[in-house]
Short mmCIF file of C-alpha atoms in Angstrom, two decimals:
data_model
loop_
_atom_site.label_atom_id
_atom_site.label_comp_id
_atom_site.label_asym_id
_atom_site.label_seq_id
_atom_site.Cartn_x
_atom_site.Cartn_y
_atom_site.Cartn_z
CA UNK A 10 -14.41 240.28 43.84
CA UNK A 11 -16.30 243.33 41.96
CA UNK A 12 -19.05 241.74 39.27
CA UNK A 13 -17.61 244.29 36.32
CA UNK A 14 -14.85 246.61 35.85
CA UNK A 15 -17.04 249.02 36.16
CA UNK A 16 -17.23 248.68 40.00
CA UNK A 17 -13.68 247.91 40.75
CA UNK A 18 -11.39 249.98 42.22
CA UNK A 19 -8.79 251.77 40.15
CA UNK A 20 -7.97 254.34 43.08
CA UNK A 21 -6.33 251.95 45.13
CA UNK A 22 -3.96 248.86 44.64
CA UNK A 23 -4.28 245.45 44.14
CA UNK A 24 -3.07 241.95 45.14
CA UNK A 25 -1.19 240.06 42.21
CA UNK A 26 -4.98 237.86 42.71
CA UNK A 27 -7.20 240.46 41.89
CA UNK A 28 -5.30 241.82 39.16
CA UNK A 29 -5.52 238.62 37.62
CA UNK A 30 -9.21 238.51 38.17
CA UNK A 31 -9.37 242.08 36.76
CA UNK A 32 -7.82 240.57 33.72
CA UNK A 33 -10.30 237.96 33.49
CA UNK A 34 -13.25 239.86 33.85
CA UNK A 35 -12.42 242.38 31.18
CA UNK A 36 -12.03 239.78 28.72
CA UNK A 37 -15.29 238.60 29.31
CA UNK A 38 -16.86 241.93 29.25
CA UNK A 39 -15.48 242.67 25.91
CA UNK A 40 -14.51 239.44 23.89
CA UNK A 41 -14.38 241.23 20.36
CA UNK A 42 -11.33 243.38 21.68
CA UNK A 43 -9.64 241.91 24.13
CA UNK A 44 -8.01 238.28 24.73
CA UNK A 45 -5.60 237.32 27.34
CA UNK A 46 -2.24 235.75 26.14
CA UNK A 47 -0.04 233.44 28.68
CA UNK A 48 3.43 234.11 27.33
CA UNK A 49 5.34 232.09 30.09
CA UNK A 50 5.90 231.20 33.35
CA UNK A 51 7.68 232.67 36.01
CA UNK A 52 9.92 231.26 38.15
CA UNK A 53 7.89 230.17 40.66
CA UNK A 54 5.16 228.85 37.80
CA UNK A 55 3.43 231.81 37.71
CA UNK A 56 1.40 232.48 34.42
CA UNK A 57 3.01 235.20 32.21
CA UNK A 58 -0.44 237.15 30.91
CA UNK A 59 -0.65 239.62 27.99
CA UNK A 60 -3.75 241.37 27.63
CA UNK A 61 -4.32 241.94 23.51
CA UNK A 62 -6.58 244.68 22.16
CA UNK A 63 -7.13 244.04 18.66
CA UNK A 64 -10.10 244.74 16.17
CA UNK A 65 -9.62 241.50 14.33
CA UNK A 66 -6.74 240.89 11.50
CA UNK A 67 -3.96 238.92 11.40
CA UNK A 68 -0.26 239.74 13.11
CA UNK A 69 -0.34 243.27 12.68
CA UNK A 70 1.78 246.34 13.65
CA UNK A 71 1.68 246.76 17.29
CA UNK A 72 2.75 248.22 20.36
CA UNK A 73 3.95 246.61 23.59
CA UNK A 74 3.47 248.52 27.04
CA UNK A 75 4.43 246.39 30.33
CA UNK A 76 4.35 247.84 33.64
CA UNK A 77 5.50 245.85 36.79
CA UNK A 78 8.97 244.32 35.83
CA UNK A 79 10.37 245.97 39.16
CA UNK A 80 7.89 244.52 41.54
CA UNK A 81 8.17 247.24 44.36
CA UNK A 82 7.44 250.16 41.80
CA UNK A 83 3.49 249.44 42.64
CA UNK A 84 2.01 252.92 40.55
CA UNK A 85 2.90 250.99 37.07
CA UNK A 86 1.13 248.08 37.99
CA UNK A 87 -2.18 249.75 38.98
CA UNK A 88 -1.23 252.51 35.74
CA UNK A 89 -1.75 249.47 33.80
CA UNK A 90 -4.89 248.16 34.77
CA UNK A 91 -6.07 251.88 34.63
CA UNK A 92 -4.30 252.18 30.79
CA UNK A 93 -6.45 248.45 29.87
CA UNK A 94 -9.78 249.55 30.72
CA UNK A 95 -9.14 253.23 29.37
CA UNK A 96 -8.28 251.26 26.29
CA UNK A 97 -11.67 249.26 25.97
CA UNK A 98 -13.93 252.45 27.53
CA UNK A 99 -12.39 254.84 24.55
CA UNK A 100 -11.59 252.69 21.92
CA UNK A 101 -14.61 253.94 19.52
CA UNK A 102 -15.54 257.30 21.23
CA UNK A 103 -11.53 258.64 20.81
CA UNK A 104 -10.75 259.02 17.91
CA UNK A 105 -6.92 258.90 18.18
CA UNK A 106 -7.56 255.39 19.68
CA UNK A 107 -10.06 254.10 17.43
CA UNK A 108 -7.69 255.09 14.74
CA UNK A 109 -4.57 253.56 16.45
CA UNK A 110 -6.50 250.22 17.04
CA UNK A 111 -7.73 250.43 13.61
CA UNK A 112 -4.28 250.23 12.19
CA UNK A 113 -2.37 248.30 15.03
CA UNK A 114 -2.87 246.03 18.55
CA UNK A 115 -1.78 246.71 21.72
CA UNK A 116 -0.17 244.36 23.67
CA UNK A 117 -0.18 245.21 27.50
CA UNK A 118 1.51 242.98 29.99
CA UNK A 119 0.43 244.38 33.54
CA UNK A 120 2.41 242.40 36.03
CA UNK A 121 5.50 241.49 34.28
CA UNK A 122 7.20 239.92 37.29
CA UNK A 123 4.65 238.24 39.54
CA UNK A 124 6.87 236.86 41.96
CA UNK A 125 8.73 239.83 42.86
CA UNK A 126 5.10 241.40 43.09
CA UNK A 127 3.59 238.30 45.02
CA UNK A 128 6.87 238.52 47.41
CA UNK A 129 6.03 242.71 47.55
CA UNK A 130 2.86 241.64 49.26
CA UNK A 131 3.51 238.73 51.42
CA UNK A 132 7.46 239.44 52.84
CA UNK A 133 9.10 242.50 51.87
CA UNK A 134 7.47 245.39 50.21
CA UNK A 135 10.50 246.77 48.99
CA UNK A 136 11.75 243.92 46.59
CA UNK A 137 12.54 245.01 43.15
CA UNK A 138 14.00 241.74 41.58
CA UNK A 139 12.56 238.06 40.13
CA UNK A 140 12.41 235.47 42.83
CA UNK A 141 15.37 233.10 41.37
CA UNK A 142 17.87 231.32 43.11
CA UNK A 143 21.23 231.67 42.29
CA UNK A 144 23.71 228.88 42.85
CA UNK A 145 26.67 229.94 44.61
CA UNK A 146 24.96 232.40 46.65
CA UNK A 147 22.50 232.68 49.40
CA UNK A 148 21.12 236.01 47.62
CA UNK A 149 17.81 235.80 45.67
CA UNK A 150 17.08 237.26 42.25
CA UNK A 151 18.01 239.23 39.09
CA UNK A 152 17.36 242.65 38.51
CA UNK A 153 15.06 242.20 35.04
CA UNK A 154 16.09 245.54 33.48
CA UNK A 155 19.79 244.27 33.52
CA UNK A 156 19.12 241.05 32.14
CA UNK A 157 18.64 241.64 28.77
CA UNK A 158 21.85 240.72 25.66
CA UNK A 159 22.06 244.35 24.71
CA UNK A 160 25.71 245.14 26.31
CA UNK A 161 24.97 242.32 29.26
CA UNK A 162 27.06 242.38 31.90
CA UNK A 163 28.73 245.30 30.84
CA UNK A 164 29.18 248.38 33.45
CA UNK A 165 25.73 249.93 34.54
CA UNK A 166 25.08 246.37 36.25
CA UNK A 167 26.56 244.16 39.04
CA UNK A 168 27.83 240.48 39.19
CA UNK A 169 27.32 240.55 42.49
CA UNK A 170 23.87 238.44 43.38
CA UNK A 171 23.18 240.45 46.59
CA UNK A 172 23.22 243.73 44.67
CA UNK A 173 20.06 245.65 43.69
CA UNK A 174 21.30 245.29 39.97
CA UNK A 175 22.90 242.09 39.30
CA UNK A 176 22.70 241.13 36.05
CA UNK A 177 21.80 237.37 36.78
CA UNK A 178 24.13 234.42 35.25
CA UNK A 179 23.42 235.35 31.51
CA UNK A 180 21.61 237.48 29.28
CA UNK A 181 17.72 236.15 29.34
CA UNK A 182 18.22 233.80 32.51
CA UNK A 183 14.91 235.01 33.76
CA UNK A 184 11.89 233.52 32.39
CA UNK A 185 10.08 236.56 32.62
CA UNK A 186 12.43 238.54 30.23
CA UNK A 187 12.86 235.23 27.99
CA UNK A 188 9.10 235.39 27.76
CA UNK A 189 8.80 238.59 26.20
CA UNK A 190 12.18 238.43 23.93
CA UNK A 191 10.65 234.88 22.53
CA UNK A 192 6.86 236.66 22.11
CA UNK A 193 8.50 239.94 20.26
CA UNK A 194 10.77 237.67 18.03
CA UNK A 195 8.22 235.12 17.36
CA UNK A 196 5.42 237.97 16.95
CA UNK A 197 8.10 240.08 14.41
CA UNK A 198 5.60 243.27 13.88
CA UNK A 199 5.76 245.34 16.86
CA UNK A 200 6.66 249.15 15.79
CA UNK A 201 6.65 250.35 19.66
CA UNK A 202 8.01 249.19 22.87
CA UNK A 203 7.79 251.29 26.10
CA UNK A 204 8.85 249.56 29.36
CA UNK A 205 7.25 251.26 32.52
CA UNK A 206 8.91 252.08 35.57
CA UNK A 207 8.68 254.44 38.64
CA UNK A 208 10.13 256.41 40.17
CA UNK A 209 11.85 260.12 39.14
CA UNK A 210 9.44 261.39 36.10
CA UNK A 211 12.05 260.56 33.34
CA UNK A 212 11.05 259.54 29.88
CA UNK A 213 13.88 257.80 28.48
CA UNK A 214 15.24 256.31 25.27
CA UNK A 215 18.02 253.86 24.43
CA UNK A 216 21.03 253.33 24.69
CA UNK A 217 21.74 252.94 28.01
CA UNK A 218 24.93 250.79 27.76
CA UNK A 219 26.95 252.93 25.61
CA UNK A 220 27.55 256.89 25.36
CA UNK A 221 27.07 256.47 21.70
CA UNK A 222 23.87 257.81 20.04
CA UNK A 223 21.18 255.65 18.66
CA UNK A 224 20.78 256.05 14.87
CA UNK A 225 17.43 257.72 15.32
CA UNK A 226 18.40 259.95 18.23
CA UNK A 227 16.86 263.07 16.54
CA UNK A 228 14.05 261.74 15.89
CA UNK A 229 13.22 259.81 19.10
CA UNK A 230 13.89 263.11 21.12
CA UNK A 231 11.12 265.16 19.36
CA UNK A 232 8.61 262.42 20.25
CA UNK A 233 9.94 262.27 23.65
CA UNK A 234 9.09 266.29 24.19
CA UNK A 235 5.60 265.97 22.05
CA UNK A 236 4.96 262.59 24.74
CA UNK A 237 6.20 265.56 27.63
CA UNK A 238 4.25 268.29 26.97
CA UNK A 239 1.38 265.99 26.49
CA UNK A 240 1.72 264.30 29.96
CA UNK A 241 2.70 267.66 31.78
CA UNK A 242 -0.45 269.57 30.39
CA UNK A 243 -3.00 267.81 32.69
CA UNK A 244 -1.54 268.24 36.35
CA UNK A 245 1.85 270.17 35.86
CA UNK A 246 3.97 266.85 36.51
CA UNK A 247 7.59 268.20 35.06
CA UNK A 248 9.08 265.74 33.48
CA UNK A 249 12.84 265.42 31.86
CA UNK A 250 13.65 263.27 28.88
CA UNK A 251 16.65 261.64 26.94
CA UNK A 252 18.56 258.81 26.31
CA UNK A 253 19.02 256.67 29.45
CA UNK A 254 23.04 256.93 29.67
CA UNK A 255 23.00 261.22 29.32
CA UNK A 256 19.81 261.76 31.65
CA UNK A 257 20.66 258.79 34.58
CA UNK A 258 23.35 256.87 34.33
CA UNK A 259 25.13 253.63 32.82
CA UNK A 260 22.89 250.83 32.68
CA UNK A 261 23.75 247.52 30.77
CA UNK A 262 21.48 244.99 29.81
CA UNK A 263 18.33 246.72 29.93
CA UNK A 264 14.96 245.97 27.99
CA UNK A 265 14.73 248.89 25.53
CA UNK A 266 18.42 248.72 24.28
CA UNK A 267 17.84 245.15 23.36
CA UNK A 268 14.24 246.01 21.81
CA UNK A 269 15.58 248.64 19.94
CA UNK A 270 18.46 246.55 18.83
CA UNK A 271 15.64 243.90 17.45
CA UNK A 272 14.16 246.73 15.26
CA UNK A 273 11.80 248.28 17.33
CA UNK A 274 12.37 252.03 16.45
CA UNK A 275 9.97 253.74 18.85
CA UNK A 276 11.56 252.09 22.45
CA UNK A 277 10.79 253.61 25.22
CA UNK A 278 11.01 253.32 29.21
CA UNK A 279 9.09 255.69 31.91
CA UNK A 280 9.77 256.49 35.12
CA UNK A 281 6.30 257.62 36.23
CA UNK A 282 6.25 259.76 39.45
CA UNK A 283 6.70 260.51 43.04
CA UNK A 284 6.05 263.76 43.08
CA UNK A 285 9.26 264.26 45.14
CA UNK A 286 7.88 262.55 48.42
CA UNK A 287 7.06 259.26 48.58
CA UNK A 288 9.23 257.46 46.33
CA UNK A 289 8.06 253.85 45.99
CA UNK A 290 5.99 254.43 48.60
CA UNK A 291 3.17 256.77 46.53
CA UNK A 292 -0.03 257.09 47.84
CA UNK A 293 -3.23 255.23 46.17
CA UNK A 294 -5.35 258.61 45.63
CA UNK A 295 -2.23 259.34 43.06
CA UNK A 296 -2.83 256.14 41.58
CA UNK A 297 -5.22 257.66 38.50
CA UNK A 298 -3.90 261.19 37.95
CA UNK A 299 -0.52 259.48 37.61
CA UNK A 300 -2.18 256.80 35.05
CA UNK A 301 -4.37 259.71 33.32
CA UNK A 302 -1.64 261.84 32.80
CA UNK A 303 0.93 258.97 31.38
CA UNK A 304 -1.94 258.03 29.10
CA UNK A 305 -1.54 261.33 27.46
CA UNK A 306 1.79 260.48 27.13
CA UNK A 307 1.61 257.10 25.79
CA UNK A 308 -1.05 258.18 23.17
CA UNK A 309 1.86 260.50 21.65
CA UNK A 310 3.83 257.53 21.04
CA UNK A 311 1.18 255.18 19.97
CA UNK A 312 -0.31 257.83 17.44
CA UNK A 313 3.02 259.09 15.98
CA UNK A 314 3.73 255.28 15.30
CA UNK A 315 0.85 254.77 13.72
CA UNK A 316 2.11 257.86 11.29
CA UNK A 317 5.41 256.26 10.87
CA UNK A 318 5.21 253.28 10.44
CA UNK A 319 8.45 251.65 8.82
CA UNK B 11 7.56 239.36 56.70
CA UNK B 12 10.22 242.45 56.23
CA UNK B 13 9.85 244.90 58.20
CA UNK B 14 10.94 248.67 57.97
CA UNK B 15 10.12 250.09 61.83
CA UNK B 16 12.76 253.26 62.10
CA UNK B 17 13.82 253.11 58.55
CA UNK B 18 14.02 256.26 57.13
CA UNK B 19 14.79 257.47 53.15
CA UNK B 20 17.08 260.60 53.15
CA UNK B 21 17.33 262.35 49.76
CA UNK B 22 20.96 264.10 49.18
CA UNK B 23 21.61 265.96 46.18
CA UNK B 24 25.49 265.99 45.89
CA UNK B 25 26.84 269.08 45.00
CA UNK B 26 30.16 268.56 44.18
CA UNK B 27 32.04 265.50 42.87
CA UNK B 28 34.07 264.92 45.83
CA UNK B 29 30.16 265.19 47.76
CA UNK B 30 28.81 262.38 44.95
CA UNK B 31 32.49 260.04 46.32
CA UNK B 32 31.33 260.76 49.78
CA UNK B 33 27.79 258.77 49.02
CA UNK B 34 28.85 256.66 46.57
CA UNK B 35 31.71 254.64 49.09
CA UNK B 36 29.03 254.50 51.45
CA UNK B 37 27.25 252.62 48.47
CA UNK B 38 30.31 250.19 48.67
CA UNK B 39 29.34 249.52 52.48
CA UNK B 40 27.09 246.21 52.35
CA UNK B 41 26.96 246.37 56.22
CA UNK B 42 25.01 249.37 56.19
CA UNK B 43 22.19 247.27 54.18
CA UNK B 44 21.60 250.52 52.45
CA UNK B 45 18.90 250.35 49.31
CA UNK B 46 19.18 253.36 46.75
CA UNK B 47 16.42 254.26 45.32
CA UNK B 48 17.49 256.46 43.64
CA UNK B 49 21.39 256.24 42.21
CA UNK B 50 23.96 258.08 42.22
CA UNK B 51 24.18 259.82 39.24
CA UNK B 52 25.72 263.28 39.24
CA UNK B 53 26.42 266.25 40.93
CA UNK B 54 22.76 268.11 41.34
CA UNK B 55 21.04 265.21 40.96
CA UNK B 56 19.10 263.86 44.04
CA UNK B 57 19.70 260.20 45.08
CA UNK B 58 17.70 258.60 47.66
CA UNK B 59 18.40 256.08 50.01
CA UNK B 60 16.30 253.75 53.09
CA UNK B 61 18.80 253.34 55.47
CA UNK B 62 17.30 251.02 58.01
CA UNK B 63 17.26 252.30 61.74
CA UNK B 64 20.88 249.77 63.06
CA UNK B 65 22.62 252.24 60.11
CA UNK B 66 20.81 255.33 60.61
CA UNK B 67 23.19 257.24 63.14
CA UNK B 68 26.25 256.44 61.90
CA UNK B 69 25.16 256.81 57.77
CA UNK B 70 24.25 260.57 58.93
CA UNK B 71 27.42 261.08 61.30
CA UNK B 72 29.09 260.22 58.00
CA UNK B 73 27.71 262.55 55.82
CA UNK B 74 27.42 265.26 58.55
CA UNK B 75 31.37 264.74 58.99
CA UNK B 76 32.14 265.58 55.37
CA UNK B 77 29.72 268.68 55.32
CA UNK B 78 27.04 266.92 52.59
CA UNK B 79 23.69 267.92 53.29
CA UNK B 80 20.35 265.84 52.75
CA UNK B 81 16.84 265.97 54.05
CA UNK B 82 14.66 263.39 55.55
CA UNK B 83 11.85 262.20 52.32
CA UNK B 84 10.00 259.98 54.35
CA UNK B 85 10.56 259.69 58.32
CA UNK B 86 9.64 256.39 59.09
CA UNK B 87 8.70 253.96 56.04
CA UNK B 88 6.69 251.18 58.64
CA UNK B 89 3.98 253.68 58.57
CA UNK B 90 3.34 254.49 55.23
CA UNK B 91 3.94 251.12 54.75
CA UNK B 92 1.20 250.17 57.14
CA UNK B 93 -0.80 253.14 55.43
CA UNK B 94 -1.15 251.17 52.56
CA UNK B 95 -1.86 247.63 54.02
CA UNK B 96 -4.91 249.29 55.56
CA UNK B 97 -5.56 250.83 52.46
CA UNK B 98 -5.53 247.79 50.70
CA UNK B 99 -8.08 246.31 53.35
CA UNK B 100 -10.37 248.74 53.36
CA UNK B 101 -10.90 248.55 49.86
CA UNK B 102 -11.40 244.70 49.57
CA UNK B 103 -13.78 245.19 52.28
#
């Protein structure tokens, strides 16, 4: 295993082992910013980690970024162990940073469904869903981005446990989404919450269960095209934006309809990209410039929270 | 361990509604063990599918029958599959 993370290898991807170790050593290499959080367990007894980046203080405003929740979508993984050392190399020499971290902590969870991502290495690269049986059915697994109690179970997902998108038995079934909803309700200060998926270069907002507008529509649009322009301006990546129902389709029971239903204003959910090509499938060498350029993007967000903070 | 020798993912952008019903009762076909990966959505918009190689011949016949176009994204997913377990060697060696 590299000795720092200064020798390991963000240009190419990772087993769920060494991301883990990755963890590890960066909290060892940098103990006044960063602390590792086990938030749960998966299904299979995985530990749930959250990597914290805080300079000191006590449960303040914060955002949440977790990559990984759809195990085959491998660029968000390896974006977010790019993002978490970006985060400890910059955090005094940028001054957006240094200014966000003075004010709030970042909460990063980088492989938000292990199994699924274990399973994506071992048995079938293409599996998007947790690893939980389902009585009744000889199919495996929830989708976790329909499994959320913000319009569960309504159209946008399937009851059907073979499908891509079933919802699972009922809202928070899977440990790895009850994980997170327990940590945001029992943490109660997080201003920002951006969920990150590939593929199709989308940066979306909620709702994604109903037609209807959120309350703060306006204003969640205009940080959506400031977050755009900021990611397209380094490699040209085009990018469209909106609420998840107008710019995809239907989907019900999905993380940033419930987050934003908790309170969390700024909610927001990428779909990094593909470049058209490879889909799932995207090389490693696109690995950084995908993670560089999303940075950009997530910077937008994090800064204008830090301006508007409510 | 899954494997995806002969799959390919074919990328169809309907352009019509009647085009998007052609794909989406296809989606209704669980025989065909089709995976979208990217959903139907709308006429214009591109959705992308792995068909796996038993389904590939008849999913195109299919479309070819009621004139919707698509291209082939990637030709056979084993390889860039195995592209990236090698890649993922190399670098832990």
């Amino acid at each position: 295993l590299p000795l720092s993370t200064n020798t390991f290898d963000y240009a190419t991807y990772h087993t769920l082992d060494e991301i883990y170790s990755f963890m590890d050593l960066l909290v060892a290499e940098n103990p006044n910013l960063v602390s590792k959080v086990e938030i749960g367990r998966s299904t299979e007894n995985r530990p749930l980690y959250v990597l914290k980046f805080s300079k000191g203080g006590t449960n303040r405003p914060a955002v949440w970024i977790d990559t990984g929740i759809h195990s085959r979508e491998w660029v968000t993984q390896a974006s977010g162990v790019w993002f978490a050392k970006k985060i400890v190399v910059d955090h005094e020499n940028d001054e957006g940073l240094a200014s966000i971290l003075d004010q709030m902590d970042i909460f990063l969870e980088i492989v938000t469904n292990p199994d699924g991502f274990a399973f994506t290495q071992t048995q079938n690269r293409m599996w998007r869903k947790t690893r939980s049986k389902q009585s009744g059915s000889v199919c495996i697994g929830v989708d976790p981005n329909r499994n959320w109690d913000a319009g569960f179970g309504g159209p946008g997902a399937s009851r059907n446990p073979c499908s891509e998108t079933y919802h699972g038995p009922y809202a928070n079934s899977e440990p790895e989404v009850k994980a997170i909803v327990d940590f945001v309700k029992s943490h109660g200060n997080i201003k920002a919450f951006i969920s990150i998926h590939s593929y199709s270069q989308l940066l979306l907002y909620p709702y994604g269960y109903t037609r209807t507008p959120v309350p703060d529509q306006k204003e969640l649009h205009q940080i959506s095209e400031k977050a755009v322009t900021a990611l397209s301006s380094l490699y040209g990546t085009n990018y469209k934006y909106g609420s998840i129902f107008t710019t995809i389709y239907q989907a019900s029971g999905s993380t940033v309809d419930w987050t934003y239903n908790q309170g969390i204003k700024y909610s927001f959910t990428f779909e990094l990209r593909d470049t058209g090509r490879y889909g799932f499938l995207l090389p490693a060498k696109q690995i950084v410039p995908t993670a560089q350029e999303t940075w950009l993007a997530l910077k937008t967000i994090m800064l204008y929270t830090r301006d508007h903070l409510y | 361990t899954e494997t995806f020798v002969g799959h390919q993912v074919l990328r169809i952008t309907p352009t019509s509604d009647e085009e998007l019903q052609v794909v989406q009762e296809l989606q209704d076909l669980e025989e065909l063990q089709l995976d979208f990966w990217l959903e139907p959505r709308g006429p214009g918009y591109p959705v992308d599918v792995r068909v796996p190689f038993p389904s590939l011949q008849s999913f195109k016949a299919h479309l070819e029958a009621n004139g919707v176009s698509y291209s082939i994204m990637i030709e056979d997913v084993q390889a860039l599959v195995d592209n990236e377990q090698t890649e993922l060697l190399r670098s832990r060696r």
